[in-house]
Amino acid sequence: MKFRIHHLAILSLSALLIAAGCGNNAVNSSTTTNASGAAEATALPESSKLNIKVSFYPIYEFTKNVAGDLADVEALIPAGIEPHDWEPTAKDMAEISDADMLIYNGAGMEGWVDQVLESVSGTPLITVEASKGLDIIEGTEEEEEEADHHHEEGEHAHEEEEHAHEEGEHAHEEHSHDHGGLDPHVWLNPTLAIQEVRNIEAALAAAAPEHAEDFKTNADAYIAKLEQLDQEFKDGLKDTKRKDFITQHAAFGYLAKQYGLTQVPIAGLSPEQEPSAANMSKIVEFAKEHKVKTIFFETLVSSSVADTIAKEIGAKAAVLNPIEGLTEEDRSQNLDYLGIMRQNLEALKSALNE
């Protein structure tokens, strides 16, 4: 569907590059929200296909599986690009203006979205926050839970991490990619991914009600796969020898909470945040005390911090993928969200049973 909207309000490129505050629960004025918080979009005129822009890979995967062949779905953030670093260009803004819908994760993940929402206010563009209505946790919740499970060394390590995160926010104030204190990584919990898929389904059905049954059929089929994935995680992680894991980036709070684990992050919610020397020392001490043999790092960013700690304690470094984008290797192996999540499950099972 080529549903041309009125041109955006004049927005200079310099203004585009100023990242708005990441926390955002607003929707475009052309949408409303229902009791559950999911977007209710005004129905669009009948035509061939919906033209949908999405922010980054997980939202692309969920939207494509719901829309099927009834929409042209394109991610704004290219494959292999760390989404925390991305900002829309004038070309991206023009493509958004030509679209029928913009679907994004929300909960502070897309630091640029506030600027976009302000620009399209009053236009027919339908904007959908996929995480709307979900129980969003604070970025430090995993550290608070950690205090209930570990010795004083672990507690101090996480207190130090929290201070380092605050310092990092001040140091990068001009180009901040923090999440406003919220953890946006909901897609890493399959049960929350299901809720995002339902929110997307509801928005598509409202925009193209003549295809509502098709969208429901597609969503049901994909959700069945997500439910199977959830069961695999439950079965695979319920009897592991240990329940804590060290990861370079605090992206796995929702996954850990869902399956009774505790993530011990070296740095905060932003993968580009550098931990302080004091916090590095505390993490090393914690790892030695708890005989940690695997330090997890992630794709799309440098593994140097994880490698340093692993070398210090005689452990190995391994990937735990936050699925913020596909790498060339992922694409060459035809991996998708479900496949990478299963790789994450195997990585966790291995590390937690050492």
mmCIF file of C-alpha atoms in Angstrom:
data_model
loop_
_atom_site.group_PDB
_atom_site.id
_atom_site.type_symbol
_atom_site.label_atom_id
_atom_site.label_comp_id
_atom_site.label_asym_id
_atom_site.label_seq_id
_atom_site.Cartn_x
_atom_site.Cartn_y
_atom_site.Cartn_z
ATOM 1 C CA MET A 1 0.000 0.000 0.000
ATOM 2 C CA LYS A 2 1.377 3.375 -0.958
ATOM 3 C CA PHE A 3 -0.422 5.600 1.506
ATOM 4 C CA ARG A 4 1.170 9.007 1.041
ATOM 5 C CA ILE A 5 0.951 11.274 4.068
ATOM 6 C CA HIS A 6 1.429 15.012 4.269
ATOM 7 C CA HIS A 7 5.111 15.890 4.381
ATOM 8 C CA LEU A 8 6.750 16.011 7.788
ATOM 9 C CA ALA A 9 7.283 19.270 9.563
ATOM 10 C CA ILE A 10 10.622 20.751 8.537
ATOM 11 C CA LEU A 11 13.266 19.020 10.619
ATOM 12 C CA SER A 12 16.928 19.810 10.198
ATOM 13 C CA LEU A 13 19.459 17.017 10.104
ATOM 14 C CA SER A 14 21.200 18.475 13.119
ATOM 15 C CA ALA A 15 17.986 18.230 15.116
ATOM 16 C CA LEU A 16 17.538 14.645 13.970
ATOM 17 C CA LEU A 17 20.902 13.727 15.414
ATOM 18 C CA ILE A 18 20.028 14.939 18.876
ATOM 19 C CA ALA A 19 18.865 11.789 20.637
ATOM 20 C CA ALA A 20 15.676 12.397 22.579
ATOM 21 C CA GLY A 21 15.271 10.912 26.033
ATOM 22 C CA CYS A 22 14.968 7.142 25.600
ATOM 23 C CA GLY A 23 12.007 6.573 27.887
ATOM 24 C CA ASN A 24 8.846 7.027 25.814
ATOM 25 C CA ASN A 25 5.301 5.777 26.156
ATOM 26 C CA ALA A 26 3.675 8.249 23.763
ATOM 27 C CA VAL A 27 1.922 7.257 20.578
ATOM 28 C CA ASN A 28 1.233 9.338 17.490
ATOM 29 C CA SER A 29 -1.936 11.403 17.617
ATOM 30 C CA SER A 30 -3.363 9.300 14.807
ATOM 31 C CA THR A 31 -3.469 6.285 17.135
ATOM 32 C CA THR A 32 -5.194 5.545 20.389
ATOM 33 C CA THR A 33 -4.620 2.858 22.992
ATOM 34 C CA ASN A 34 -7.040 0.254 24.282
ATOM 35 C CA ALA A 35 -7.441 -0.953 27.850
ATOM 36 C CA SER A 36 -4.472 -3.302 27.553
ATOM 37 C CA GLY A 37 -2.244 -0.545 26.211
ATOM 38 C CA ALA A 38 -1.889 -1.954 22.685
ATOM 39 C CA ALA A 39 -2.172 0.500 19.832
ATOM 40 C CA GLU A 40 -5.551 0.895 18.158
ATOM 41 C CA ALA A 41 -4.889 2.245 14.685
ATOM 42 C CA THR A 42 -7.357 4.020 12.465
ATOM 43 C CA ALA A 43 -8.321 1.730 9.567
ATOM 44 C CA LEU A 44 -6.573 2.512 6.303
ATOM 45 C CA PRO A 45 -8.188 2.511 2.865
ATOM 46 C CA GLU A 46 -8.185 -0.873 1.156
ATOM 47 C CA SER A 47 -5.272 -1.385 -1.207
ATOM 48 C CA SER A 48 -2.659 -3.994 -2.076
ATOM 49 C CA LYS A 49 -0.239 -4.132 0.872
ATOM 50 C CA LEU A 50 0.592 -2.223 4.015
ATOM 51 C CA ASN A 51 3.914 -0.389 3.867
ATOM 52 C CA ILE A 52 5.447 -0.927 7.304
ATOM 53 C CA LYS A 53 8.715 0.403 8.692
ATOM 54 C CA VAL A 54 10.042 -1.188 11.870
ATOM 55 C CA SER A 55 12.925 -0.116 14.063
ATOM 56 C CA PHE A 56 15.236 -3.127 14.367
ATOM 57 C CA TYR A 57 15.533 -6.886 13.920
ATOM 58 C CA PRO A 58 13.313 -8.501 16.619
ATOM 59 C CA ILE A 59 10.437 -6.175 15.732
ATOM 60 C CA TYR A 60 10.983 -6.993 12.060
ATOM 61 C CA GLU A 61 10.829 -10.726 12.821
ATOM 62 C CA PHE A 62 7.635 -10.432 14.867
ATOM 63 C CA THR A 63 5.922 -8.098 12.391
ATOM 64 C CA LYS A 64 6.864 -10.144 9.329
ATOM 65 C CA ASN A 65 5.483 -13.317 10.902
ATOM 66 C CA VAL A 66 2.178 -11.614 11.669
ATOM 67 C CA ALA A 67 1.843 -9.724 8.376
ATOM 68 C CA GLY A 68 2.956 -12.528 6.101
ATOM 69 C CA ASP A 69 2.463 -11.547 2.447
ATOM 70 C CA LEU A 70 -0.037 -8.824 3.304
ATOM 71 C CA ALA A 71 2.566 -6.157 4.017
ATOM 72 C CA ASP A 72 5.952 -4.951 2.882
ATOM 73 C CA VAL A 73 8.000 -4.875 6.097
ATOM 74 C CA GLU A 74 11.401 -3.191 6.230
ATOM 75 C CA ALA A 75 13.745 -2.550 9.159
ATOM 76 C CA LEU A 76 15.155 0.959 9.416
ATOM 77 C CA ILE A 77 18.323 -0.173 11.205
ATOM 78 C CA PRO A 78 20.477 -2.221 8.800
ATOM 79 C CA ALA A 79 21.719 -5.702 9.649
ATOM 80 C CA GLY A 80 24.975 -5.708 11.598
ATOM 81 C CA ILE A 81 24.457 -2.236 13.099
ATOM 82 C CA GLU A 82 24.303 -1.891 16.882
ATOM 83 C CA PRO A 83 20.847 -0.314 17.375
ATOM 84 C CA HIS A 84 21.852 1.748 20.415
ATOM 85 C CA ASP A 85 24.160 3.775 18.141
ATOM 86 C CA TRP A 86 21.770 4.365 15.256
ATOM 87 C CA GLU A 87 20.082 7.654 14.401
ATOM 88 C CA PRO A 88 17.701 8.284 11.460
ATOM 89 C CA THR A 89 18.965 10.219 8.463
ATOM 90 C CA ALA A 90 16.921 12.565 6.305
ATOM 91 C CA LYS A 91 16.443 9.637 3.891
ATOM 92 C CA ASP A 92 15.120 7.459 6.719
ATOM 93 C CA MET A 93 12.699 10.201 7.733
ATOM 94 C CA ALA A 94 11.431 10.444 4.157
ATOM 95 C CA GLU A 95 10.863 6.678 4.078
ATOM 96 C CA ILE A 96 8.978 6.838 7.361
ATOM 97 C CA SER A 97 6.816 9.625 5.954
ATOM 98 C CA ASP A 98 5.895 7.412 2.986
ATOM 99 C CA ALA A 99 4.953 4.447 5.182
ATOM 100 C CA ASP A 100 1.551 3.456 6.534
ATOM 101 C CA MET A 101 2.911 2.279 9.877
ATOM 102 C CA LEU A 102 5.982 2.626 12.084
ATOM 103 C CA ILE A 103 6.409 -0.178 14.624
ATOM 104 C CA TYR A 104 9.082 0.076 17.315
ATOM 105 C CA ASN A 105 9.935 -1.741 20.533
ATOM 106 C CA GLY A 106 9.703 1.185 22.924
ATOM 107 C CA ALA A 107 10.559 1.080 26.647
ATOM 108 C CA GLY A 108 13.481 3.350 25.810
ATOM 109 C CA MET A 109 15.178 1.142 23.227
ATOM 110 C CA GLU A 110 14.978 3.600 20.331
ATOM 111 C CA GLY A 111 16.444 6.868 21.577
ATOM 112 C CA TRP A 112 15.441 8.652 18.384
ATOM 113 C CA VAL A 113 11.758 7.780 18.420
ATOM 114 C CA ASP A 114 10.537 10.800 20.408
ATOM 115 C CA GLN A 115 11.857 13.112 17.685
ATOM 116 C CA VAL A 116 10.120 11.050 15.018
ATOM 117 C CA LEU A 117 6.813 10.956 16.905
ATOM 118 C CA GLU A 118 6.918 14.710 17.336
ATOM 119 C CA SER A 119 7.579 15.154 13.622
ATOM 120 C CA VAL A 120 4.666 12.969 12.495
ATOM 121 C CA SER A 121 2.169 14.307 15.008
ATOM 122 C CA GLY A 122 -1.066 15.131 13.216
ATOM 123 C CA THR A 123 -0.257 13.043 10.138
ATOM 124 C CA PRO A 124 -1.982 9.766 9.155
ATOM 125 C CA LEU A 125 1.122 7.686 9.964
ATOM 126 C CA ILE A 126 0.189 4.937 12.423
ATOM 127 C CA THR A 127 2.793 4.402 15.134
ATOM 128 C CA VAL A 128 2.861 1.278 17.280
ATOM 129 C CA GLU A 129 4.886 0.699 20.457
ATOM 130 C CA ALA A 130 5.173 -3.104 20.600
ATOM 131 C CA SER A 131 6.065 -3.205 24.310
ATOM 132 C CA LYS A 132 3.076 -1.073 25.320
ATOM 133 C CA GLY A 133 1.300 -2.586 28.321
ATOM 134 C CA LEU A 134 4.172 -4.886 29.303
ATOM 135 C CA ASP A 135 5.618 -4.905 32.810
ATOM 136 C CA ILE A 136 8.829 -2.973 32.179
ATOM 137 C CA ILE A 137 11.494 -3.405 34.838
ATOM 138 C CA GLU A 138 14.021 -0.897 36.063
ATOM 139 C CA GLY A 139 17.514 -1.378 34.744
ATOM 140 C CA THR A 140 18.877 -2.138 38.209
ATOM 141 C CA GLU A 141 16.308 -4.751 39.212
ATOM 142 C CA GLU A 142 18.634 -7.631 38.481
ATOM 143 C CA GLU A 143 21.226 -6.110 40.811
ATOM 144 C CA GLU A 144 18.621 -5.832 43.573
ATOM 145 C CA GLU A 145 17.641 -9.462 43.120
ATOM 146 C CA GLU A 146 21.324 -10.408 43.145
ATOM 147 C CA ALA A 147 21.584 -9.286 46.753
ATOM 148 C CA ASP A 148 19.149 -12.011 47.772
ATOM 149 C CA HIS A 149 21.223 -14.780 46.187
ATOM 150 C CA HIS A 150 24.886 -14.005 46.634
ATOM 151 C CA HIS A 151 27.550 -13.170 49.171
ATOM 152 C CA GLU A 152 28.701 -9.732 50.086
ATOM 153 C CA GLU A 153 31.289 -9.695 47.289
ATOM 154 C CA GLY A 154 28.598 -10.020 44.659
ATOM 155 C CA GLU A 155 26.465 -7.387 46.303
ATOM 156 C CA HIS A 156 29.345 -4.907 46.302
ATOM 157 C CA ALA A 157 30.149 -5.667 42.685
ATOM 158 C CA HIS A 158 26.649 -4.729 41.637
ATOM 159 C CA GLU A 159 26.496 -1.630 43.786
ATOM 160 C CA GLU A 160 29.712 -0.510 42.106
ATOM 161 C CA GLU A 161 28.247 -1.320 38.684
ATOM 162 C CA GLU A 162 25.254 0.860 39.435
ATOM 163 C CA HIS A 163 27.519 3.790 40.336
ATOM 164 C CA ALA A 164 29.593 3.191 37.212
ATOM 165 C CA HIS A 165 26.407 3.257 35.127
ATOM 166 C CA GLU A 166 25.450 6.626 36.598
ATOM 167 C CA GLU A 167 28.932 7.980 35.894
ATOM 168 C CA GLY A 168 28.728 6.675 32.340
ATOM 169 C CA GLU A 169 25.440 8.477 31.794
ATOM 170 C CA HIS A 170 26.992 11.782 32.865
ATOM 171 C CA ALA A 171 30.115 11.207 30.770
ATOM 172 C CA HIS A 172 28.040 10.569 27.639
ATOM 173 C CA GLU A 173 25.352 13.168 28.289
ATOM 174 C CA GLU A 174 25.690 14.852 24.903
ATOM 175 C CA HIS A 175 25.306 11.590 22.958
ATOM 176 C CA SER A 176 23.402 9.540 25.485
ATOM 177 C CA HIS A 177 22.039 6.137 24.583
ATOM 178 C CA ASP A 178 20.865 5.254 28.069
ATOM 179 C CA HIS A 179 17.330 3.929 28.478
ATOM 180 C CA GLY A 180 15.996 6.363 31.042
ATOM 181 C CA GLY A 181 16.492 3.769 33.781
ATOM 182 C CA LEU A 182 14.289 1.211 32.013
ATOM 183 C CA ASP A 183 15.331 -2.159 30.601
ATOM 184 C CA PRO A 184 13.945 -2.423 27.051
ATOM 185 C CA HIS A 185 15.147 -5.979 26.260
ATOM 186 C CA VAL A 186 11.723 -7.600 26.594
ATOM 187 C CA TRP A 187 12.059 -9.671 23.398
ATOM 188 C CA LEU A 188 14.605 -11.941 25.137
ATOM 189 C CA ASN A 189 11.807 -13.393 27.277
ATOM 190 C CA PRO A 190 9.642 -15.557 24.960
ATOM 191 C CA THR A 191 6.510 -14.908 27.022
ATOM 192 C CA LEU A 192 6.945 -11.152 26.588
ATOM 193 C CA ALA A 193 7.745 -11.653 22.913
ATOM 194 C CA ILE A 194 4.312 -13.281 22.674
ATOM 195 C CA GLN A 195 2.710 -10.144 24.088
ATOM 196 C CA GLU A 196 4.592 -7.980 21.592
ATOM 197 C CA VAL A 197 3.347 -10.197 18.767
ATOM 198 C CA ARG A 198 -0.237 -9.798 20.021
ATOM 199 C CA ASN A 199 0.151 -6.015 20.172
ATOM 200 C CA ILE A 200 1.448 -5.997 16.604
ATOM 201 C CA GLU A 201 -1.410 -8.247 15.488
ATOM 202 C CA ALA A 202 -3.957 -5.901 17.065
ATOM 203 C CA ALA A 203 -2.435 -2.882 15.328
ATOM 204 C CA LEU A 204 -2.352 -4.566 11.918
ATOM 205 C CA ALA A 205 -5.930 -5.793 12.303
ATOM 206 C CA ALA A 206 -7.092 -2.266 13.144
ATOM 207 C CA ALA A 207 -5.220 -0.817 10.176
ATOM 208 C CA ALA A 208 -6.475 -3.444 7.703
ATOM 209 C CA PRO A 209 -9.580 -5.033 9.264
ATOM 210 C CA GLU A 210 -10.374 -6.931 6.062
ATOM 211 C CA HIS A 211 -7.290 -9.061 6.851
ATOM 212 C CA ALA A 212 -7.839 -9.390 10.604
ATOM 213 C CA GLU A 213 -8.433 -13.141 10.425
ATOM 214 C CA ASP A 214 -5.289 -13.634 8.357
ATOM 215 C CA PHE A 215 -3.244 -11.678 10.870
ATOM 216 C CA LYS A 216 -4.702 -13.733 13.727
ATOM 217 C CA THR A 217 -3.950 -17.006 11.950
ATOM 218 C CA ASN A 218 -0.366 -15.913 11.325
ATOM 219 C CA ALA A 219 0.084 -14.646 14.875
ATOM 220 C CA ASP A 220 -1.343 -17.848 16.375
ATOM 221 C CA ALA A 221 1.062 -19.961 14.324
ATOM 222 C CA TYR A 222 4.099 -17.924 15.361
ATOM 223 C CA ILE A 223 3.026 -17.755 18.991
ATOM 224 C CA ALA A 224 2.811 -21.550 19.049
ATOM 225 C CA LYS A 225 6.515 -21.549 18.139
ATOM 226 C CA LEU A 226 7.266 -19.029 20.883
ATOM 227 C CA GLU A 227 5.361 -21.142 23.417
ATOM 228 C CA GLN A 228 7.434 -24.151 22.400
ATOM 229 C CA LEU A 229 10.588 -22.063 22.821
ATOM 230 C CA ASP A 230 9.457 -21.008 26.295
ATOM 231 C CA GLN A 231 8.932 -24.647 27.262
ATOM 232 C CA GLU A 232 12.390 -25.560 25.989
ATOM 233 C CA PHE A 233 13.915 -22.859 28.198
ATOM 234 C CA LYS A 234 11.924 -24.042 31.210
ATOM 235 C CA ASP A 235 12.975 -27.648 30.701
ATOM 236 C CA GLY A 236 16.587 -26.826 29.896
ATOM 237 C CA LEU A 237 17.259 -24.435 32.780
ATOM 238 C CA LYS A 238 15.217 -25.802 35.684
ATOM 239 C CA ASP A 239 17.872 -28.183 37.082
ATOM 240 C CA THR A 240 21.161 -26.458 36.280
ATOM 241 C CA LYS A 241 23.998 -26.634 38.834
ATOM 242 C CA ARG A 242 24.215 -22.864 39.182
ATOM 243 C CA LYS A 243 21.792 -20.027 38.586
ATOM 244 C CA ASP A 244 24.055 -17.018 38.044
ATOM 245 C CA PHE A 245 25.893 -15.971 34.900
ATOM 246 C CA ILE A 246 28.214 -13.069 34.080
ATOM 247 C CA THR A 247 27.473 -11.105 30.939
ATOM 248 C CA GLN A 248 29.133 -8.073 29.402
ATOM 249 C CA HIS A 249 25.864 -6.169 28.825
ATOM 250 C CA ALA A 250 22.856 -6.100 31.172
ATOM 251 C CA ALA A 251 20.452 -7.266 28.454
ATOM 252 C CA PHE A 252 19.187 -10.485 29.997
ATOM 253 C CA GLY A 253 17.173 -9.336 33.017
ATOM 254 C CA TYR A 254 13.812 -10.437 31.598
ATOM 255 C CA LEU A 255 15.154 -13.819 30.506
ATOM 256 C CA ALA A 256 16.829 -14.378 33.873
ATOM 257 C CA LYS A 257 13.703 -13.390 35.787
ATOM 258 C CA GLN A 258 11.501 -15.703 33.710
ATOM 259 C CA TYR A 259 13.647 -18.794 34.286
ATOM 260 C CA GLY A 260 14.881 -18.296 37.836
ATOM 261 C CA LEU A 261 18.373 -17.112 36.934
ATOM 262 C CA THR A 262 20.458 -14.118 37.972
ATOM 263 C CA GLN A 263 22.490 -12.113 35.487
ATOM 264 C CA VAL A 264 25.647 -10.467 36.798
ATOM 265 C CA PRO A 265 26.363 -7.648 34.333
ATOM 266 C CA ILE A 266 29.852 -6.249 33.891
ATOM 267 C CA ALA A 267 28.375 -2.999 32.547
ATOM 268 C CA GLY A 268 24.916 -1.468 32.355
ATOM 269 C CA LEU A 269 22.065 -1.462 29.865
ATOM 270 C CA SER A 270 24.042 0.182 27.079
ATOM 271 C CA PRO A 271 26.618 -2.109 25.420
ATOM 272 C CA GLU A 272 28.918 0.851 24.792
ATOM 273 C CA GLN A 273 29.219 1.654 28.500
ATOM 274 C CA GLU A 274 32.700 0.979 29.860
ATOM 275 C CA PRO A 275 32.886 -0.485 33.380
ATOM 276 C CA SER A 276 35.095 1.253 35.925
ATOM 277 C CA ALA A 277 38.362 -0.342 37.046
ATOM 278 C CA ALA A 278 36.856 -0.814 40.495
ATOM 279 C CA ASN A 279 33.865 -2.633 39.093
ATOM 280 C CA MET A 280 36.061 -4.821 36.907
ATOM 281 C CA SER A 281 37.975 -5.797 40.031
ATOM 282 C CA LYS A 282 34.761 -6.628 41.868
ATOM 283 C CA ILE A 283 33.485 -8.763 38.992
ATOM 284 C CA VAL A 284 36.785 -10.674 38.895
ATOM 285 C CA GLU A 285 36.542 -11.239 42.634
ATOM 286 C CA PHE A 286 32.949 -12.419 42.302
ATOM 287 C CA ALA A 287 33.850 -14.782 39.444
ATOM 288 C CA LYS A 288 36.680 -16.351 41.424
ATOM 289 C CA GLU A 289 34.556 -16.692 44.558
ATOM 290 C CA HIS A 290 31.757 -18.405 42.653
ATOM 291 C CA LYS A 291 34.043 -20.430 40.367
ATOM 292 C CA VAL A 292 32.600 -18.946 37.194
ATOM 293 C CA LYS A 293 34.089 -20.640 34.125
ATOM 294 C CA THR A 294 32.336 -18.727 31.320
ATOM 295 C CA ILE A 295 32.097 -14.973 30.731
ATOM 296 C CA PHE A 296 29.478 -14.037 28.165
ATOM 297 C CA PHE A 297 29.893 -11.333 25.561
ATOM 298 C CA GLU A 298 27.626 -10.374 22.684
ATOM 299 C CA THR A 299 27.631 -9.886 18.961
ATOM 300 C CA LEU A 300 27.872 -6.453 17.292
ATOM 301 C CA VAL A 301 30.186 -4.995 19.975
ATOM 302 C CA SER A 302 33.760 -5.624 21.086
ATOM 303 C CA SER A 303 34.377 -8.604 23.378
ATOM 304 C CA SER A 304 37.476 -7.021 24.928
ATOM 305 C CA VAL A 305 36.003 -6.521 28.406
ATOM 306 C CA ALA A 306 34.733 -10.090 28.645
ATOM 307 C CA ASP A 307 38.012 -11.388 27.226
ATOM 308 C CA THR A 308 39.994 -9.456 29.850
ATOM 309 C CA ILE A 309 38.000 -10.876 32.743
ATOM 310 C CA ALA A 310 38.017 -14.391 31.290
ATOM 311 C CA LYS A 311 41.805 -14.283 30.941
ATOM 312 C CA GLU A 312 42.195 -12.965 34.484
ATOM 313 C CA ILE A 313 40.263 -15.844 36.039
ATOM 314 C CA GLY A 314 41.219 -18.611 33.611
ATOM 315 C CA ALA A 315 37.722 -18.853 32.149
ATOM 316 C CA LYS A 316 36.501 -18.877 28.566
ATOM 317 C CA ALA A 317 34.513 -16.204 26.773
ATOM 318 C CA ALA A 318 31.373 -17.237 24.905
ATOM 319 C CA VAL A 319 28.517 -15.538 23.053
ATOM 320 C CA LEU A 320 25.143 -14.841 24.639
ATOM 321 C CA ASN A 321 23.285 -13.015 21.917
ATOM 322 C CA PRO A 322 20.870 -10.158 22.776
ATOM 323 C CA ILE A 323 19.516 -10.415 19.203
ATOM 324 C CA GLU A 324 19.677 -6.702 18.546
ATOM 325 C CA GLY A 325 20.643 -7.379 14.935
ATOM 326 C CA LEU A 326 21.810 -10.167 12.669
ATOM 327 C CA THR A 327 25.493 -10.565 11.820
ATOM 328 C CA GLU A 328 26.803 -11.693 8.437
ATOM 329 C CA GLU A 329 27.437 -15.103 9.981
ATOM 330 C CA ASP A 330 23.868 -15.306 11.286
ATOM 331 C CA ARG A 331 22.494 -14.538 7.846
ATOM 332 C CA SER A 332 24.823 -16.977 6.119
ATOM 333 C CA GLN A 333 23.463 -19.697 8.414
ATOM 334 C CA ASN A 334 19.852 -18.584 7.821
ATOM 335 C CA LEU A 335 19.424 -17.990 11.539
ATOM 336 C CA ASP A 336 16.396 -16.146 12.856
ATOM 337 C CA TYR A 337 15.095 -15.122 16.282
ATOM 338 C CA LEU A 338 14.043 -18.673 17.200
ATOM 339 C CA GLY A 339 17.327 -20.190 16.058
ATOM 340 C CA ILE A 340 19.468 -17.668 17.940
ATOM 341 C CA MET A 341 17.378 -18.047 21.087
ATOM 342 C CA ARG A 342 18.006 -21.795 20.957
ATOM 343 C CA GLN A 343 21.734 -21.088 20.620
ATOM 344 C CA ASN A 344 21.436 -18.896 23.722
ATOM 345 C CA LEU A 345 19.711 -21.731 25.568
ATOM 346 C CA GLU A 346 22.519 -24.153 24.734
ATOM 347 C CA ALA A 347 25.127 -21.590 25.794
ATOM 348 C CA LEU A 348 23.396 -21.066 29.134
ATOM 349 C CA LYS A 349 22.952 -24.793 29.757
ATOM 350 C CA SER A 350 26.655 -25.325 29.148
ATOM 351 C CA ALA A 351 27.806 -22.452 31.359
ATOM 352 C CA LEU A 352 25.376 -23.209 34.198
ATOM 353 C CA ASN A 353 26.333 -26.860 34.410
ATOM 354 C CA GLU A 354 30.121 -26.428 34.522
#
